GROMACS .gro file of C-alpha atoms in nm:
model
  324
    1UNK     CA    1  -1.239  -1.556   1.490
    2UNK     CA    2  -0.880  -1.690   1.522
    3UNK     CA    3  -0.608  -1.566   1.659
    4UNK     CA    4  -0.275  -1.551   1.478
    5UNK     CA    5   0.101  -1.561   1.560
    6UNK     CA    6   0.207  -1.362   1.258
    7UNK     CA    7   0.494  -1.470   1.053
    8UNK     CA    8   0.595  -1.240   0.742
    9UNK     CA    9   0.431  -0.919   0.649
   10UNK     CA   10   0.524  -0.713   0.324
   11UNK     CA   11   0.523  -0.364   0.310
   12UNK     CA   12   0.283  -0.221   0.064
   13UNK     CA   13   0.283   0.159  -0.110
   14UNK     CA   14  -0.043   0.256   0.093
   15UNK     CA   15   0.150   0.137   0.384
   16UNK     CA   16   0.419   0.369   0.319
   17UNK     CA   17   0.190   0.679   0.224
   18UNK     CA   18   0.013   0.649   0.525
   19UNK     CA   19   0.308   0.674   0.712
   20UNK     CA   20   0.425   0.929   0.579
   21UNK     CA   21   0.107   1.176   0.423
   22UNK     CA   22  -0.116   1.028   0.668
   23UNK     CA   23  -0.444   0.989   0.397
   24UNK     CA   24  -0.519   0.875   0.114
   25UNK     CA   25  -0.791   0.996  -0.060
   26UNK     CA   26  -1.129   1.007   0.191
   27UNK     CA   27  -0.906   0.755   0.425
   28UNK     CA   28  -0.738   0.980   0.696
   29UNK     CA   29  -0.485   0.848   1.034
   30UNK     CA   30  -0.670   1.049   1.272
   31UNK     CA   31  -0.505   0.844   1.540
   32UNK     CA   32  -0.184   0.578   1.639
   33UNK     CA   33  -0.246   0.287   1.379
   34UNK     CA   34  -0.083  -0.031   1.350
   35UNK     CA   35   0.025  -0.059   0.924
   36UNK     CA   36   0.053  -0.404   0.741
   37UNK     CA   37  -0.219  -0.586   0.526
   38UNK     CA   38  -0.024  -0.849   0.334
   39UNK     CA   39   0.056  -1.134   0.560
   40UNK     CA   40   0.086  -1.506   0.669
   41UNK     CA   41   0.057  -1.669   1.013
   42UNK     CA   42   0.016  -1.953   1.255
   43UNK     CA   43  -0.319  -2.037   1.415
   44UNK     CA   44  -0.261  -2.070   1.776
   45UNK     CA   45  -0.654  -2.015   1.914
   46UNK     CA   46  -0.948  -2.111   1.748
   47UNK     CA   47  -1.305  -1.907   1.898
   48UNK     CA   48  -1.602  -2.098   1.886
   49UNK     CA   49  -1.762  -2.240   1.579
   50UNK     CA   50  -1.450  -2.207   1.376
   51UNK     CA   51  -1.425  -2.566   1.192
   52UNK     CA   52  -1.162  -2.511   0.942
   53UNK     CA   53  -0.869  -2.445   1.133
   54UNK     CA   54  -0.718  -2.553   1.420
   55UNK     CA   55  -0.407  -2.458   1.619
   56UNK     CA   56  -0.100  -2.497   1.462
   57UNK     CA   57  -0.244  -2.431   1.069
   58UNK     CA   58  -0.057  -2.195   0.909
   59UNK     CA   59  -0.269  -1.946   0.701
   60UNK     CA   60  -0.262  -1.646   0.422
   61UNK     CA   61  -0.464  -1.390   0.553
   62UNK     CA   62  -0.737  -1.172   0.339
   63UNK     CA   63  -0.729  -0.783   0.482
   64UNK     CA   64  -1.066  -0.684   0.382
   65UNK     CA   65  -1.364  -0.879   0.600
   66UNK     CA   66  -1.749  -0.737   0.510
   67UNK     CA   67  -1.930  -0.641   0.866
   68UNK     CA   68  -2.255  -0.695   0.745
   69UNK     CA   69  -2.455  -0.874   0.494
   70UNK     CA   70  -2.512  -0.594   0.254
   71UNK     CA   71  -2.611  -0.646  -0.137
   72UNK     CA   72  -2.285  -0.646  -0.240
   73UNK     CA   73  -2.174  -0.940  -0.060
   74UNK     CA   74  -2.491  -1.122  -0.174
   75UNK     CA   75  -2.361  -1.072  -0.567
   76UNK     CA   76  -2.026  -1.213  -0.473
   77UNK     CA   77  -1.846  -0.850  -0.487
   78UNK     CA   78  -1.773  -0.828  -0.112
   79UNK     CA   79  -1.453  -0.599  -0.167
   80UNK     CA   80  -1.747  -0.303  -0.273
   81UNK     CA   81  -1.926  -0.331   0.097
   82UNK     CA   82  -1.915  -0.002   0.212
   83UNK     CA   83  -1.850  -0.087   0.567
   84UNK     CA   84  -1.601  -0.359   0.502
   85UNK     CA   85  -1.363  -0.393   0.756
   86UNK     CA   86  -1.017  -0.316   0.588
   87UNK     CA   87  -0.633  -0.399   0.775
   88UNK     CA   88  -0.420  -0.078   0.784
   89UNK     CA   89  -0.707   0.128   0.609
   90UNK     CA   90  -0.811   0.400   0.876
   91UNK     CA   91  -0.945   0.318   1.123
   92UNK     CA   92  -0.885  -0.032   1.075
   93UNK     CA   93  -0.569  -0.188   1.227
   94UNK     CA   94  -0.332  -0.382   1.017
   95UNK     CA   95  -0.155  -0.710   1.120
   96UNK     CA   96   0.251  -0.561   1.133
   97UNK     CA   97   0.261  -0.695   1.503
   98UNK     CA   98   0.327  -1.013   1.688
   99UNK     CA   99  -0.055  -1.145   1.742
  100UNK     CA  100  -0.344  -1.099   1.572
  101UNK     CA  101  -0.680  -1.179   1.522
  102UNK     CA  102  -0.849  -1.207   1.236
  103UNK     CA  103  -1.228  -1.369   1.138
  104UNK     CA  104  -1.178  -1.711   1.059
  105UNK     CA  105  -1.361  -1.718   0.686
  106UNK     CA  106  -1.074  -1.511   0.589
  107UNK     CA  107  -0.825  -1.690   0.708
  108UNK     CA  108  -0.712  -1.963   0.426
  109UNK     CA  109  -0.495  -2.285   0.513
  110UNK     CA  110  -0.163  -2.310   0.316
  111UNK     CA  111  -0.067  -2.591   0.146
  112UNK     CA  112   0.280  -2.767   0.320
  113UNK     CA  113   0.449  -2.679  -0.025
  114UNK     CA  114   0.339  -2.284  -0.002
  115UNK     CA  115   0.599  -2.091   0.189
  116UNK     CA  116   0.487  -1.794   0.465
  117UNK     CA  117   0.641  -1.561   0.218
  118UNK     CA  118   0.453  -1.655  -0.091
  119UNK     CA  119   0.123  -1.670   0.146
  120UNK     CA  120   0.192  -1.267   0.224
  121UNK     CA  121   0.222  -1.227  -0.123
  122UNK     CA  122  -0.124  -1.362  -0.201
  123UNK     CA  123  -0.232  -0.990  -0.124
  124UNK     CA  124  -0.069  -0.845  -0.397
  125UNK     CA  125  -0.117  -1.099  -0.632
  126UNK     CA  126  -0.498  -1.065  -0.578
  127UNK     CA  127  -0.455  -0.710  -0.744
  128UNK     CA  128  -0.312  -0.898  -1.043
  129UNK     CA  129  -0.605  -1.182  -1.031
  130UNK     CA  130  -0.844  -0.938  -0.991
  131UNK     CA  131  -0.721  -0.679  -1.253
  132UNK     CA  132  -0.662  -0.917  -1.562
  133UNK     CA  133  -1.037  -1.076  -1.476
  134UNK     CA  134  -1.190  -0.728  -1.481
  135UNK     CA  135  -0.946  -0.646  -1.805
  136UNK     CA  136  -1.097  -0.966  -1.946
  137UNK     CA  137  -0.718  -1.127  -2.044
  138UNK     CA  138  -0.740  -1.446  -2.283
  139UNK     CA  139  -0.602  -1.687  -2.444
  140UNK     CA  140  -0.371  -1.495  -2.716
  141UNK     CA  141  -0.435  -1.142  -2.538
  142UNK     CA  142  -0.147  -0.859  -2.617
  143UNK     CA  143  -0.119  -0.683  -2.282
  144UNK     CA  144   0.036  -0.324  -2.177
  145UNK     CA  145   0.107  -0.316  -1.837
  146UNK     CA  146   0.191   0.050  -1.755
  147UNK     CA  147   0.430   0.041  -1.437
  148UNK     CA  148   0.647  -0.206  -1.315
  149UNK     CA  149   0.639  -0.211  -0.932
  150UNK     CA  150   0.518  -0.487  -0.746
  151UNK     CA  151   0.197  -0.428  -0.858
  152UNK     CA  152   0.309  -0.395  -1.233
  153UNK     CA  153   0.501  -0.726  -1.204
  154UNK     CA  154   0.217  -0.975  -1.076
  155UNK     CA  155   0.057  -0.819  -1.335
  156UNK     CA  156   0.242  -0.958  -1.582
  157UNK     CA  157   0.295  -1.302  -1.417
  158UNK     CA  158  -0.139  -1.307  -1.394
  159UNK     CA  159  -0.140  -1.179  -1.759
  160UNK     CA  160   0.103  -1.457  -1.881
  161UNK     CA  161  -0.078  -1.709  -1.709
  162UNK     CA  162  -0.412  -1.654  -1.827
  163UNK     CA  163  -0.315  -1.708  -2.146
  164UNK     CA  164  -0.115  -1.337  -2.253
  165UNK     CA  165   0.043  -1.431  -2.613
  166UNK     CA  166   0.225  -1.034  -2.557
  167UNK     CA  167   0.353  -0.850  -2.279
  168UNK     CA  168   0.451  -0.499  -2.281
  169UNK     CA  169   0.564  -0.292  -1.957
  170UNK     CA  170   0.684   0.050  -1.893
  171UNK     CA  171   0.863   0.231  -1.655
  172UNK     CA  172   1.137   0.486  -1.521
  173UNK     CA  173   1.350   0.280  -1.369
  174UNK     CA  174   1.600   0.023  -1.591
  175UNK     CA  175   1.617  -0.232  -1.284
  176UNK     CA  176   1.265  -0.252  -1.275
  177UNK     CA  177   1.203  -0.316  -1.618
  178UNK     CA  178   1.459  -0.553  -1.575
  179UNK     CA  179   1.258  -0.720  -1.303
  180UNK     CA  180   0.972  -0.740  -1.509
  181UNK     CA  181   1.203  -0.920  -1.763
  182UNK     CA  182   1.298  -1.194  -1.508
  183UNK     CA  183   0.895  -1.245  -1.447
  184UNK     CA  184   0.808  -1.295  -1.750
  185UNK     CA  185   0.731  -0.960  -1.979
  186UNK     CA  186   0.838  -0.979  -2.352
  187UNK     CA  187   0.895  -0.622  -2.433
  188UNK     CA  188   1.004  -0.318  -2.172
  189UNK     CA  189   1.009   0.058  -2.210
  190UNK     CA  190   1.240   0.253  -2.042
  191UNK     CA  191   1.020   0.579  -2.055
  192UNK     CA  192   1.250   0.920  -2.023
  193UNK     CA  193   1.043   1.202  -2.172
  194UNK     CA  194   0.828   1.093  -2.405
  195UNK     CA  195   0.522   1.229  -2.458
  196UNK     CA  196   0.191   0.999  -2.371
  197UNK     CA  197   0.150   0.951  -2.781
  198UNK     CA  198   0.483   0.819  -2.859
  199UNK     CA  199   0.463   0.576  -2.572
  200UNK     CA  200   0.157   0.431  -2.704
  201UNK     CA  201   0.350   0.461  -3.052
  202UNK     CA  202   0.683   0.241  -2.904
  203UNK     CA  203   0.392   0.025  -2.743
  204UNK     CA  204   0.205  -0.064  -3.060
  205UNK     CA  205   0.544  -0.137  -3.245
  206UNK     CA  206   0.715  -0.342  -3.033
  207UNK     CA  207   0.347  -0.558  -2.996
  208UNK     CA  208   0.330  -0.523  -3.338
  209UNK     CA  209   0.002  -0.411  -3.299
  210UNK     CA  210  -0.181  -0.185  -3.024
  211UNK     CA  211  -0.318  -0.401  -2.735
  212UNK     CA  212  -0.641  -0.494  -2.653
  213UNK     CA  213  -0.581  -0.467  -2.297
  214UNK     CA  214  -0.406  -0.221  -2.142
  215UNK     CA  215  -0.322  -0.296  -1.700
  216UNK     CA  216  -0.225   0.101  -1.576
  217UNK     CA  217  -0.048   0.079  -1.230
  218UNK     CA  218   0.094   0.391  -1.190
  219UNK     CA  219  -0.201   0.640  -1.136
  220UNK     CA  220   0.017   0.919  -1.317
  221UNK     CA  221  -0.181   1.118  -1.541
  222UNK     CA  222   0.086   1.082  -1.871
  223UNK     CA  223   0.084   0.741  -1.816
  224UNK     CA  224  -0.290   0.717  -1.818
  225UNK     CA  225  -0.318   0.918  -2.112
  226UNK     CA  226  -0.071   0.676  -2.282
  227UNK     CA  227  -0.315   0.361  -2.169
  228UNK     CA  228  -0.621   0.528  -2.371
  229UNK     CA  229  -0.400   0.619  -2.685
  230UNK     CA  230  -0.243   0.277  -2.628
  231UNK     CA  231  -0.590   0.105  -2.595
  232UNK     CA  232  -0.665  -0.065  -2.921
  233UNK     CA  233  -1.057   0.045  -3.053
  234UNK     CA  234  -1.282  -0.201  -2.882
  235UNK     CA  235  -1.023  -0.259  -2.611
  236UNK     CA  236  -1.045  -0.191  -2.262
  237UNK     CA  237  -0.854  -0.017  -1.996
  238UNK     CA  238  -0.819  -0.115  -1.635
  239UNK     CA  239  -0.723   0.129  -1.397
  240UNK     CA  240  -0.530  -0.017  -1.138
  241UNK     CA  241  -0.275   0.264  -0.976
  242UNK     CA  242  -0.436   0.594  -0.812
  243UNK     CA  243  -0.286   0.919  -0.795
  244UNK     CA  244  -0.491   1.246  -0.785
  245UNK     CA  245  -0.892   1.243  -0.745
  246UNK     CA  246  -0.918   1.489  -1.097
  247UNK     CA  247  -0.727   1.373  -1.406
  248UNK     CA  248  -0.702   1.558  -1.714
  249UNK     CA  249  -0.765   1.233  -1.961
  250UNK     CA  250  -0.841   1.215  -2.351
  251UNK     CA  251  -1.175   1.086  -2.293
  252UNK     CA  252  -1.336   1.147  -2.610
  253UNK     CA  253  -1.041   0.958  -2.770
  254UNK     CA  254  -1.168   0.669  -2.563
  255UNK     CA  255  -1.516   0.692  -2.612
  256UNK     CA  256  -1.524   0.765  -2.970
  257UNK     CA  257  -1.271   0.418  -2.996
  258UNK     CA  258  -1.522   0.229  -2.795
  259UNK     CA  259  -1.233   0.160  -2.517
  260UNK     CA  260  -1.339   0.068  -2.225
  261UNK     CA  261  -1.249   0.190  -1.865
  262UNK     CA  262  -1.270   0.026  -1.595
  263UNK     CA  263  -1.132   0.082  -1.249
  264UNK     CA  264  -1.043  -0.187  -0.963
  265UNK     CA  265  -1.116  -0.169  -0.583
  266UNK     CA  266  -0.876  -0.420  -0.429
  267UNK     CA  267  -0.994  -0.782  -0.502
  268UNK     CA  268  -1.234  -1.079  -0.427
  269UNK     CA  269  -1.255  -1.455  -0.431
  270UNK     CA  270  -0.904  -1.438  -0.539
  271UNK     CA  271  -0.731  -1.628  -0.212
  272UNK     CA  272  -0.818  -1.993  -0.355
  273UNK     CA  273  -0.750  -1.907  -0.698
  274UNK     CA  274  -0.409  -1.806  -0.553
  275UNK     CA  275  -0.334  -2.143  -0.327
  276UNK     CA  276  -0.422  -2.334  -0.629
  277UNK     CA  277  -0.200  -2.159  -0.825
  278UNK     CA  278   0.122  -2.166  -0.599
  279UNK     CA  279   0.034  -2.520  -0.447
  280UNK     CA  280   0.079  -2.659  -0.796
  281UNK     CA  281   0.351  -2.433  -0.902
  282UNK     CA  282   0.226  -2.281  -1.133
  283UNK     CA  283   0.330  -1.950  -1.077
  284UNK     CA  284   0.605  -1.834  -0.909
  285UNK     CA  285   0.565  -1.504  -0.700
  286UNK     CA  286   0.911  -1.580  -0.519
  287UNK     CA  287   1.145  -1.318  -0.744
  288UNK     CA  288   0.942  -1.042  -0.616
  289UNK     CA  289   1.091  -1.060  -0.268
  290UNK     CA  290   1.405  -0.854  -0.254
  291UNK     CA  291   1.477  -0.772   0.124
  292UNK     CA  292   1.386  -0.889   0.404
  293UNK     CA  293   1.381  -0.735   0.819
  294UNK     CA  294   1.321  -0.884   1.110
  295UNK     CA  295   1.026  -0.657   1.274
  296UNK     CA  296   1.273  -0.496   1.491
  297UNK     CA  297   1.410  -0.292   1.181
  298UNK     CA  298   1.029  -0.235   1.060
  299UNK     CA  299   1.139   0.154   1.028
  300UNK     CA  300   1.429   0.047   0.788
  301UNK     CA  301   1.247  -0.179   0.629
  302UNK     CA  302   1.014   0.102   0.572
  303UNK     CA  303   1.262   0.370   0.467
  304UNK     CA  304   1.435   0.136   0.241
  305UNK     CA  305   1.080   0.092   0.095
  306UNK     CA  306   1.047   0.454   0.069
  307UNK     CA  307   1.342   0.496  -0.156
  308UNK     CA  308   1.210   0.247  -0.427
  309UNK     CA  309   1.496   0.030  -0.319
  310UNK     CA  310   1.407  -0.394  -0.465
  311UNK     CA  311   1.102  -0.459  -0.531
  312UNK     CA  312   0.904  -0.591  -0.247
  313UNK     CA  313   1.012  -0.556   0.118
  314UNK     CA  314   0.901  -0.877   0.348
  315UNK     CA  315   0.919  -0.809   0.813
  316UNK     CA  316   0.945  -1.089   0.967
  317UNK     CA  317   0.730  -1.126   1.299
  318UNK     CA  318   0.805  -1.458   1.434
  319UNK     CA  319   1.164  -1.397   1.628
  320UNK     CA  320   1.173  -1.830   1.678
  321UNK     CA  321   1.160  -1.895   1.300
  322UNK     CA  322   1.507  -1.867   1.103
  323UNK     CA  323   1.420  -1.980   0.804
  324UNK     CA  324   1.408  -1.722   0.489
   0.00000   0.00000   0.00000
């Protein structure tokens, strides 16, 4: 293990629900928990055996740690352990805090040109690495991305990178969507009150064809009815947002189209992907920062959170460091 002098934590929308609902899903608060799961820090203590870092590294850290050997950490699919140790996830502790400790083979070194920030931001951008492998996004891909929050947006940046000829996104929100322009989507959808079938209508003409792959980040029910009528035949559909357990879906639509659907559980193997793609600049996660607290103001930070205010809200931890 290592312990950590934490430097910047975002605030995620499980963060935020816990606070306030206190479960999600089978996860309930049941007692005093400390929040936070996307961070960046500074090694100060090294435990024994740890021969990768030493004090004074600075490091992205990866919530989700497997306790035990289990079969799905011998395929490579760690995040599926069912006793994986989880930050923030009840009755795990998150990292929102001064110090913290963390096990060292989860703890990745940052390159001098990586900032603290865009090492926090690894977390989310895992979602996005892990979402478009699962969807299967190629060279020449037309993409819907259905939701343009912060998980929407690295979304598209992932998408884009891997080779996305087309990006489509929707949302509510016209400063979002105008986010989502800035990162790099081609087409946006202001949705009002459209029904789930013209959606997927304005999403196949503004493609100019319906999409192969279609990224749903919203876990509304509409909106995942519009990802299987959006869904070209053949295509597939990854479910990345969750909202209620029981969703009324078109399912034979799906089936009888051959679309596939396939859900994500967080991510894995994604951290060095990540490094190696902000060490050599080659994608740039720093627009999705819009505020920023010192951990002082944590319960603004969170309330401005709470309102859908920016896109993603960054505490700092480390009181000494002034830099942004």
């Amino acid at each position: 293990e290592v312990l950590l002098r934490m430097h910047s934590v975002g605030i995620c929308g499980s963060d935020v629900h816990y606070w306030q609902q206190g479960r999600i899903g089978d996860f309930v608060v049941k007692e005093p928990m400390v929040l936070g799961h996307e961070a960046s820090g500074t090694v100060v203590k090294v435990g024994p055996g740890v021969a990768h870092l030493k004090p004074g590294d600075r490091v992205a850290i990866e919530p989700g740690v497997p306790r035990e050997m289990d079969e799905f950490c011998k395929t490579g699919r760690y995040n599926l352990s069912p006793t994986i140790f989880f930050c923030a996830t009840p009755p795990d502790d998150g990292n929102l805090c001064r110090y913290y400790k963390h096990s060292a083979s989860y703890c990745y070194k940052l390159p001098d040109n990586v900032t603290f920030e865009e090492g926090a931001l690894i977390e989310p951008l895992s979602v996005g690495i892990h979402a478009c492998k699962r969807a299967g996004v190629t060279l020449g891909s037309k993409v819907f991305v259905s939701g343009s929050g912060p998980i929407g947006l690295v979304n598209v940046l992932v998408a884009k990178m891997m080779g996305a000829a087309a990006v489509v996104i929707t949302d509510l929100s016209a400063s979002r969507l105008q986010k989502a322009k800035e990162v790099g989507a081609d087409f946006t959808i202001q949705v009002k009150n459209e029904t789930p079938q013209e959606v997927a209508s304005k999403v196949e003409s503004l493609l100019g064809c319906m999409p192969e792959i279609t990224v749903e980040c919203t876990g509304v029910q509409a909106c995942i009815q519009a990802g299987i009528y959006a869904t070209r035949s053949g295509g597939t559909l990854v479910l990345v947002g969750l909202g209620p357990e029981m969703v009324t879906v078109p399912i034979v639509n799906a089936a009888v189209r051959e679309v596939d659907i396939r859900g994500i559980f967080r991510y894995c193997n994604t951290w060095p992907v990540a490094i190696a793609l902000l060490a050599s600049k080659r994608i740039n996660v720093k627009p999705l920062v819009t505020h920023r607290f010192p951990l002082e103001k944590a319960l603004e930070a969170f309330e401005t959170t709470k309102r859908g205010e920016g896109v993603k809200v960054m505490l700092k931890c480390d009181p000494t460091d002034h830099n942004p």
